[in-house]
């Protein structure tokens, strides 16, 4: 019985990249031997165990064979005769197909260390094409390691293209697609995930609404980058740069989907694209089964982002109604996330990445103003429906004072 550290921990240790999870493969053991040593079984498809103390995962060495369609269409074999090399060859990338023993000896039968040095994401074997989920995983790795200069190897990209064309991607469950996408969105270069998916044709299959933005022009005086798809990726870069939440990044990703639906005769203008975008945003969220709060922010940003850009010129009553629609009194955190997403949209433009966005502080100040006015501060003789009406009146009056103060400050 031999135990090896495998996968991401080995890869990241060699890269000097931080890692937390440790996965081990056990060669020459049976499930009965693992149980006898106190390991706790957790694997459903094949024997995986948790260490009785560290709770790290220990999987018996295994081989696999494609037996059906999609991500789950595999048959696994585990036995004491399965070698380390046989276990490693079923993995996705060479940089993930290395192992370390207890003495620190590196086992690298498929050239992972060389590919680390050359910054290449290369598949281990042609069996890569048997698992459609690997298309998303490779795109996610490309996003994670973009700052280190990693690229997808040409031959691996070709296999990914074949998978995208094969119909296998449609067999992926919404949960798996969302899990990989949400993890990729939290990388520092999340845009690379979508760029790689587009390069291999998978974006058109999994995110047709997003793919449709590429090639759609915008007015150059507002969008020097012109292309709607490029603008979306630049906006997402801003969300990564701000280290914003998953909800904000996802909202930024979908905020302009309506521009793909603009009638050609209206281009490069996009009148009413906010309203047109609500349906595709809804469809993406429902298809991927994203969490409700994530969907709600995405819809709000799609519908209202132009109002945020116009905040400095909005009438106080209009600004109040915007804050109301964002549920300012119960969900101030949603208003903050909304502002962050709108700021990313404003700065996701060629040459304007560092532009000022005073609307952000102005809307934040407006939020604090309206939240500071409470029913208990009203005169005691105000009762019933009059309470709500007076609260609205006072909040709009306070927003009017805020606007006057802001305009006065601009003249100084």
CSV table of C-alpha atoms in Angstrom, one decimal, residues 24-367:
chain,number,residue,atom,x,y,z
A,24,UNK,CA,-4.2,11.6,-2.1
A,25,UNK,CA,-4.3,8.4,-4.2
A,26,UNK,CA,-3.7,5.0,-2.6
A,27,UNK,CA,-2.1,2.3,-4.7
A,28,UNK,CA,-2.2,-1.4,-3.8
A,29,UNK,CA,-5.0,-1.2,-1.2
A,30,UNK,CA,-8.5,-2.5,-1.0
A,31,UNK,CA,-11.6,-0.8,0.6
A,32,UNK,CA,-11.5,-3.3,3.4
A,33,UNK,CA,-7.9,-2.3,4.3
A,34,UNK,CA,-8.9,1.4,4.3
A,35,UNK,CA,-11.8,0.7,6.6
A,36,UNK,CA,-9.6,-1.3,8.9
A,37,UNK,CA,-7.4,1.7,9.4
A,38,UNK,CA,-10.3,3.9,10.4
A,39,UNK,CA,-10.9,5.7,7.1
A,40,UNK,CA,-14.4,6.9,6.5
A,41,UNK,CA,-16.0,6.0,3.1
A,42,UNK,CA,-17.6,8.9,1.2
A,43,UNK,CA,-17.3,7.9,-2.5
A,44,UNK,CA,-20.5,6.9,-4.4
A,45,UNK,CA,-19.1,6.0,-7.8
A,46,UNK,CA,-15.7,4.7,-6.7
A,47,UNK,CA,-14.0,4.2,-3.3
A,48,UNK,CA,-13.0,7.6,-1.7
A,49,UNK,CA,-12.2,7.9,2.0
A,50,UNK,CA,-11.7,10.6,4.5
A,51,UNK,CA,-8.6,10.4,6.8
A,52,UNK,CA,-9.8,9.7,10.4
A,53,UNK,CA,-7.9,12.8,11.7
A,54,UNK,CA,-7.1,15.3,8.9
A,55,UNK,CA,-10.3,14.6,6.9
A,56,UNK,CA,-8.3,14.8,3.7
A,57,UNK,CA,-9.5,12.7,0.8
A,58,UNK,CA,-7.9,9.4,-0.1
A,59,UNK,CA,-9.0,7.7,-3.3
A,60,UNK,CA,-8.1,4.2,-4.4
A,61,UNK,CA,-6.1,4.2,-7.6
A,62,UNK,CA,-8.6,3.6,-10.4
A,63,UNK,CA,-9.0,3.4,-14.2
A,64,UNK,CA,-12.1,4.6,-16.1
A,65,UNK,CA,-13.8,3.8,-19.3
A,66,UNK,CA,-16.4,5.8,-21.3
A,67,UNK,CA,-19.6,3.9,-21.2
A,68,UNK,CA,-22.3,6.5,-21.9
A,69,UNK,CA,-23.2,10.1,-22.7
A,70,UNK,CA,-22.1,13.1,-20.7
A,71,UNK,CA,-20.4,13.7,-17.5
A,72,UNK,CA,-21.6,10.6,-15.7
A,73,UNK,CA,-21.1,8.2,-18.5
A,74,UNK,CA,-18.1,6.3,-17.1
A,75,UNK,CA,-17.3,2.9,-15.6
A,76,UNK,CA,-14.6,2.8,-13.0
A,77,UNK,CA,-12.4,0.0,-11.9
A,78,UNK,CA,-10.4,0.0,-8.6
A,79,UNK,CA,-8.2,-2.8,-7.6
A,80,UNK,CA,-4.9,-3.4,-5.9
A,81,UNK,CA,-3.3,-4.0,-9.3
A,82,UNK,CA,-4.0,-0.5,-10.6
A,83,UNK,CA,-0.7,1.4,-10.9
A,84,UNK,CA,0.0,5.1,-10.2
A,85,UNK,CA,0.6,5.7,-13.9
A,86,UNK,CA,-2.7,4.2,-14.8
A,87,UNK,CA,-4.5,6.4,-12.3
A,88,UNK,CA,-2.7,9.6,-13.4
A,89,UNK,CA,-3.3,9.1,-17.2
A,90,UNK,CA,-7.1,9.5,-16.7
A,91,UNK,CA,-6.6,13.0,-15.4
A,92,UNK,CA,-7.3,16.1,-17.4
A,93,UNK,CA,-4.1,18.0,-17.7
A,94,UNK,CA,-0.4,17.0,-17.5
A,95,UNK,CA,0.1,19.6,-14.7
A,96,UNK,CA,-2.6,17.8,-12.7
A,97,UNK,CA,-1.1,14.4,-13.4
A,98,UNK,CA,1.8,14.5,-11.1
A,99,UNK,CA,2.3,12.9,-7.7
A,100,UNK,CA,4.6,13.2,-4.6
A,101,UNK,CA,5.4,10.4,-2.2
A,102,UNK,CA,6.1,10.7,1.5
A,103,UNK,CA,9.8,11.3,0.7
A,104,UNK,CA,9.1,14.2,-1.6
A,105,UNK,CA,9.9,12.2,-4.7
A,106,UNK,CA,8.1,13.6,-7.8
A,107,UNK,CA,6.4,11.2,-10.2
A,108,UNK,CA,5.7,12.9,-13.5
A,109,UNK,CA,5.1,10.3,-16.2
A,110,UNK,CA,3.3,12.6,-18.6
A,111,UNK,CA,5.5,15.8,-18.7
A,112,UNK,CA,3.6,18.0,-16.3
A,113,UNK,CA,6.7,19.6,-14.9
A,114,UNK,CA,7.9,20.7,-18.3
A,115,UNK,CA,4.4,22.1,-19.2
A,116,UNK,CA,4.5,24.0,-15.9
A,117,UNK,CA,7.8,25.6,-17.0
A,118,UNK,CA,6.4,26.3,-20.5
A,119,UNK,CA,3.1,27.6,-19.0
A,120,UNK,CA,1.0,25.2,-21.0
A,121,UNK,CA,-2.4,23.7,-20.2
A,122,UNK,CA,-2.1,20.4,-22.1
A,123,UNK,CA,-4.3,17.3,-22.0
A,124,UNK,CA,-2.8,14.1,-20.7
A,125,UNK,CA,-4.3,11.7,-23.3
A,126,UNK,CA,-7.1,11.6,-25.9
A,127,UNK,CA,-9.4,10.4,-23.2
A,128,UNK,CA,-9.7,14.1,-22.3
A,129,UNK,CA,-12.4,14.3,-25.0
A,130,UNK,CA,-14.6,11.8,-23.2
A,131,UNK,CA,-15.5,14.2,-20.4
A,132,UNK,CA,-17.3,17.4,-21.5
A,133,UNK,CA,-16.9,19.0,-18.1
A,134,UNK,CA,-13.2,19.3,-18.8
A,135,UNK,CA,-13.9,22.1,-21.4
A,136,UNK,CA,-15.1,24.3,-18.5
A,137,UNK,CA,-12.4,23.1,-16.2
A,138,UNK,CA,-9.6,24.0,-18.6
A,139,UNK,CA,-11.2,27.4,-19.2
A,140,UNK,CA,-11.3,28.0,-15.5
A,141,UNK,CA,-7.6,27.0,-15.1
A,142,UNK,CA,-6.8,29.5,-17.9
A,143,UNK,CA,-8.5,32.2,-15.9
A,144,UNK,CA,-6.8,31.2,-12.6
A,145,UNK,CA,-3.3,31.1,-14.1
A,146,UNK,CA,-3.5,33.8,-16.7
A,147,UNK,CA,-1.4,36.1,-14.5
A,148,UNK,CA,1.4,33.5,-14.6
A,149,UNK,CA,1.3,33.4,-18.4
A,150,UNK,CA,-0.5,30.1,-18.9
A,151,UNK,CA,-2.1,29.3,-22.3
A,152,UNK,CA,-4.2,26.4,-23.6
A,153,UNK,CA,-2.0,24.2,-25.8
A,154,UNK,CA,-3.1,24.2,-29.5
A,155,UNK,CA,-3.8,20.5,-29.6
A,156,UNK,CA,-5.9,20.7,-26.4
A,157,UNK,CA,-7.9,23.6,-27.8
A,158,UNK,CA,-8.6,21.5,-30.8
A,159,UNK,CA,-10.0,18.7,-28.6
A,160,UNK,CA,-12.1,21.3,-26.8
A,161,UNK,CA,-13.5,22.4,-30.2
A,162,UNK,CA,-14.4,18.8,-31.0
A,163,UNK,CA,-16.3,18.5,-27.7
A,164,UNK,CA,-18.1,21.7,-28.3
A,165,UNK,CA,-19.3,20.5,-31.7
A,166,UNK,CA,-20.1,17.0,-30.6
A,167,UNK,CA,-23.2,17.8,-28.6
A,168,UNK,CA,-21.6,16.4,-25.4
A,169,UNK,CA,-21.8,19.8,-23.7
A,170,UNK,CA,-25.6,19.7,-23.7
A,171,UNK,CA,-25.4,16.7,-21.4
A,172,UNK,CA,-23.8,18.8,-18.6
A,173,UNK,CA,-26.2,19.5,-15.8
A,174,UNK,CA,-27.1,23.1,-15.0
A,175,UNK,CA,-25.6,22.6,-11.5
A,176,UNK,CA,-22.2,21.5,-12.9
A,177,UNK,CA,-22.1,24.4,-15.4
A,178,UNK,CA,-23.0,26.9,-12.6
A,179,UNK,CA,-20.5,25.5,-10.2
A,180,UNK,CA,-17.6,25.8,-12.7
A,181,UNK,CA,-18.8,29.2,-13.9
A,182,UNK,CA,-19.2,30.6,-10.4
A,183,UNK,CA,-15.8,29.4,-9.4
A,184,UNK,CA,-14.3,30.9,-12.6
A,185,UNK,CA,-16.1,34.3,-12.0
A,186,UNK,CA,-14.2,34.6,-8.7
A,187,UNK,CA,-10.8,34.3,-10.3
A,188,UNK,CA,-8.8,37.5,-10.8
A,189,UNK,CA,-9.0,37.1,-14.6
A,190,UNK,CA,-12.5,35.8,-14.9
A,191,UNK,CA,-12.8,37.2,-18.4
A,192,UNK,CA,-10.3,34.6,-19.6
A,193,UNK,CA,-12.8,31.8,-18.8
A,194,UNK,CA,-15.3,33.2,-21.2
A,195,UNK,CA,-12.6,34.0,-23.8
A,196,UNK,CA,-11.4,30.4,-23.8
A,197,UNK,CA,-14.9,29.1,-24.1
A,198,UNK,CA,-15.5,31.4,-27.0
A,199,UNK,CA,-12.3,30.3,-28.7
A,200,UNK,CA,-13.4,26.7,-28.7
A,201,UNK,CA,-17.0,27.3,-29.6
A,202,UNK,CA,-18.4,26.3,-26.1
A,203,UNK,CA,-19.6,29.8,-25.3
A,204,UNK,CA,-22.1,29.6,-28.2
A,205,UNK,CA,-23.4,26.3,-26.8
A,206,UNK,CA,-23.5,27.1,-23.1
A,207,UNK,CA,-24.0,30.9,-23.1
A,208,UNK,CA,-25.5,31.8,-26.5
A,209,UNK,CA,-26.9,35.1,-25.1
A,210,UNK,CA,-23.4,36.2,-24.2
A,211,UNK,CA,-21.8,34.9,-27.5
A,212,UNK,CA,-24.4,36.9,-29.4
A,213,UNK,CA,-22.9,40.2,-28.1
A,214,UNK,CA,-19.7,39.8,-30.1
A,215,UNK,CA,-19.7,41.7,-33.4
A,216,UNK,CA,-22.5,44.0,-32.2
A,217,UNK,CA,-21.4,47.6,-32.6
A,218,UNK,CA,-22.0,50.5,-30.2
A,219,UNK,CA,-21.6,54.3,-30.6
A,220,UNK,CA,-17.8,55.0,-30.4
A,221,UNK,CA,-18.2,58.3,-28.6
A,222,UNK,CA,-19.5,56.3,-25.6
A,223,UNK,CA,-17.8,53.0,-26.3
A,224,UNK,CA,-14.4,53.5,-27.9
A,225,UNK,CA,-14.0,49.6,-27.8
A,226,UNK,CA,-17.2,49.5,-30.0
A,227,UNK,CA,-17.8,45.8,-29.8
A,228,UNK,CA,-20.5,44.8,-27.2
A,229,UNK,CA,-18.7,41.5,-26.3
A,230,UNK,CA,-15.4,43.3,-25.7
A,231,UNK,CA,-17.2,45.9,-23.5
A,232,UNK,CA,-18.7,43.1,-21.4
A,233,UNK,CA,-15.3,41.5,-20.9
A,234,UNK,CA,-13.8,44.8,-20.0
A,235,UNK,CA,-16.5,45.5,-17.5
A,236,UNK,CA,-16.0,42.1,-16.0
A,237,UNK,CA,-12.3,42.9,-15.7
A,238,UNK,CA,-13.3,46.0,-13.6
A,239,UNK,CA,-15.4,43.8,-11.3
A,240,UNK,CA,-12.3,41.5,-10.8
A,241,UNK,CA,-10.1,44.5,-10.2
A,242,UNK,CA,-12.5,45.7,-7.5
A,243,UNK,CA,-12.5,42.3,-5.9
A,244,UNK,CA,-16.3,42.4,-6.0
A,245,UNK,CA,-18.7,39.6,-5.0
A,246,UNK,CA,-19.9,36.8,-7.2
A,247,UNK,CA,-23.3,38.5,-7.5
A,248,UNK,CA,-21.8,41.7,-8.8
A,249,UNK,CA,-19.5,39.9,-11.3
A,250,UNK,CA,-22.4,37.8,-12.6
A,251,UNK,CA,-24.6,41.0,-12.9
A,252,UNK,CA,-21.9,42.7,-14.8
A,253,UNK,CA,-21.5,39.7,-17.1
A,254,UNK,CA,-25.2,39.9,-18.1
A,255,UNK,CA,-25.9,43.6,-17.9
A,256,UNK,CA,-26.0,44.3,-21.6
A,257,UNK,CA,-27.5,41.1,-23.1
A,258,UNK,CA,-30.3,43.2,-24.5
A,259,UNK,CA,-27.9,44.8,-27.0
A,260,UNK,CA,-27.7,41.6,-28.9
A,261,UNK,CA,-31.5,42.0,-29.6
A,262,UNK,CA,-31.3,45.6,-31.0
A,263,UNK,CA,-32.8,45.7,-34.5
A,264,UNK,CA,-30.1,46.1,-37.1
A,265,UNK,CA,-31.6,49.3,-38.5
A,266,UNK,CA,-31.1,51.0,-35.1
A,267,UNK,CA,-27.4,50.1,-34.7
A,268,UNK,CA,-25.1,51.4,-33.3
A,269,UNK,CA,-27.7,52.9,-31.0
A,270,UNK,CA,-29.3,50.6,-28.4
A,271,UNK,CA,-32.6,52.2,-27.4
A,272,UNK,CA,-34.5,50.3,-24.8
A,273,UNK,CA,-31.7,47.6,-24.5
A,274,UNK,CA,-32.3,47.5,-20.7
A,275,UNK,CA,-35.9,46.3,-21.2
A,276,UNK,CA,-34.9,43.9,-24.0
A,277,UNK,CA,-32.3,42.4,-21.8
A,278,UNK,CA,-34.6,41.3,-19.0
A,279,UNK,CA,-35.8,38.2,-20.9
A,280,UNK,CA,-32.4,36.8,-21.8
A,281,UNK,CA,-31.1,37.5,-18.3
A,282,UNK,CA,-34.1,35.6,-16.9
A,283,UNK,CA,-33.5,32.7,-19.3
A,284,UNK,CA,-29.8,32.4,-18.4
A,285,UNK,CA,-30.6,32.5,-14.7
A,286,UNK,CA,-33.3,29.9,-14.9
A,287,UNK,CA,-31.3,27.7,-17.2
A,288,UNK,CA,-28.3,27.7,-14.9
A,289,UNK,CA,-30.5,27.6,-11.8
A,290,UNK,CA,-28.5,30.5,-10.2
A,291,UNK,CA,-29.5,31.5,-6.6
A,292,UNK,CA,-32.4,33.8,-6.3
A,293,UNK,CA,-30.4,36.7,-4.8
A,294,UNK,CA,-27.9,36.5,-7.7
A,295,UNK,CA,-30.7,36.6,-10.2
A,296,UNK,CA,-32.4,39.5,-8.6
A,297,UNK,CA,-29.3,41.7,-8.7
A,298,UNK,CA,-28.6,40.7,-12.3
A,299,UNK,CA,-32.1,41.8,-13.3
A,300,UNK,CA,-31.9,45.0,-11.4
A,301,UNK,CA,-28.5,46.0,-13.0
A,302,UNK,CA,-29.8,45.1,-16.4
A,303,UNK,CA,-33.0,47.2,-16.0
A,304,UNK,CA,-31.6,50.1,-14.1
A,305,UNK,CA,-27.9,50.7,-14.9
A,306,UNK,CA,-28.5,53.7,-17.1
A,307,UNK,CA,-30.5,55.3,-14.3
A,308,UNK,CA,-27.4,55.0,-12.1
A,309,UNK,CA,-25.2,56.6,-14.8
A,310,UNK,CA,-27.8,59.5,-14.9
A,311,UNK,CA,-28.0,59.8,-11.1
A,312,UNK,CA,-26.5,63.2,-10.9
A,313,UNK,CA,-29.2,64.7,-13.1
A,314,UNK,CA,-32.2,62.7,-11.9
A,315,UNK,CA,-35.0,64.6,-10.2
A,316,UNK,CA,-35.2,63.7,-6.4
A,317,UNK,CA,-38.5,61.9,-6.9
A,318,UNK,CA,-37.0,59.8,-9.7
A,319,UNK,CA,-34.0,58.9,-7.6
A,320,UNK,CA,-36.2,57.9,-4.7
A,321,UNK,CA,-38.3,55.6,-6.9
A,322,UNK,CA,-35.1,54.0,-8.2
A,323,UNK,CA,-33.9,53.4,-4.6
A,324,UNK,CA,-37.4,52.0,-3.8
A,325,UNK,CA,-37.2,49.5,-6.7
A,326,UNK,CA,-33.8,48.4,-5.4
A,327,UNK,CA,-35.4,47.8,-2.0
A,328,UNK,CA,-33.2,50.3,-0.2
A,329,UNK,CA,-35.0,50.2,3.1
A,330,UNK,CA,-34.7,46.4,3.5
A,331,UNK,CA,-31.7,45.5,1.3
A,332,UNK,CA,-29.1,48.3,1.5
A,333,UNK,CA,-26.4,45.7,0.5
A,334,UNK,CA,-28.2,45.2,-2.8
A,335,UNK,CA,-28.0,48.9,-3.5
A,336,UNK,CA,-24.3,48.8,-2.8
A,337,UNK,CA,-23.8,45.8,-5.1
A,338,UNK,CA,-25.9,47.6,-7.8
A,339,UNK,CA,-23.7,50.7,-7.6
A,340,UNK,CA,-20.5,48.5,-7.9
A,341,UNK,CA,-21.8,46.8,-11.0
A,342,UNK,CA,-22.8,50.1,-12.6
A,343,UNK,CA,-19.4,51.5,-11.9
A,344,UNK,CA,-17.8,48.5,-13.7
A,345,UNK,CA,-20.0,49.2,-16.7
A,346,UNK,CA,-18.9,52.8,-16.8
A,347,UNK,CA,-15.2,51.9,-16.6
A,348,UNK,CA,-15.3,48.9,-18.8
A,349,UNK,CA,-14.5,51.0,-21.9
A,350,UNK,CA,-11.3,51.4,-23.9
A,351,UNK,CA,-9.2,54.2,-22.4
A,352,UNK,CA,-11.8,55.0,-19.7
A,353,UNK,CA,-10.8,52.3,-17.2
A,354,UNK,CA,-9.8,54.8,-14.6
A,355,UNK,CA,-12.4,57.5,-15.2
A,356,UNK,CA,-14.1,59.1,-12.3
A,357,UNK,CA,-17.6,57.9,-11.3
A,358,UNK,CA,-19.0,60.4,-8.8
A,359,UNK,CA,-22.4,58.7,-9.2
A,360,UNK,CA,-21.3,55.9,-6.9
A,361,UNK,CA,-20.8,58.2,-3.9
A,362,UNK,CA,-23.8,60.2,-4.7
A,363,UNK,CA,-26.2,57.2,-4.8
A,364,UNK,CA,-24.6,55.9,-1.6
A,365,UNK,CA,-25.2,59.2,0.1
A,366,UNK,CA,-28.8,59.2,-1.2
A,367,UNK,CA,-29.2,55.7,0.3
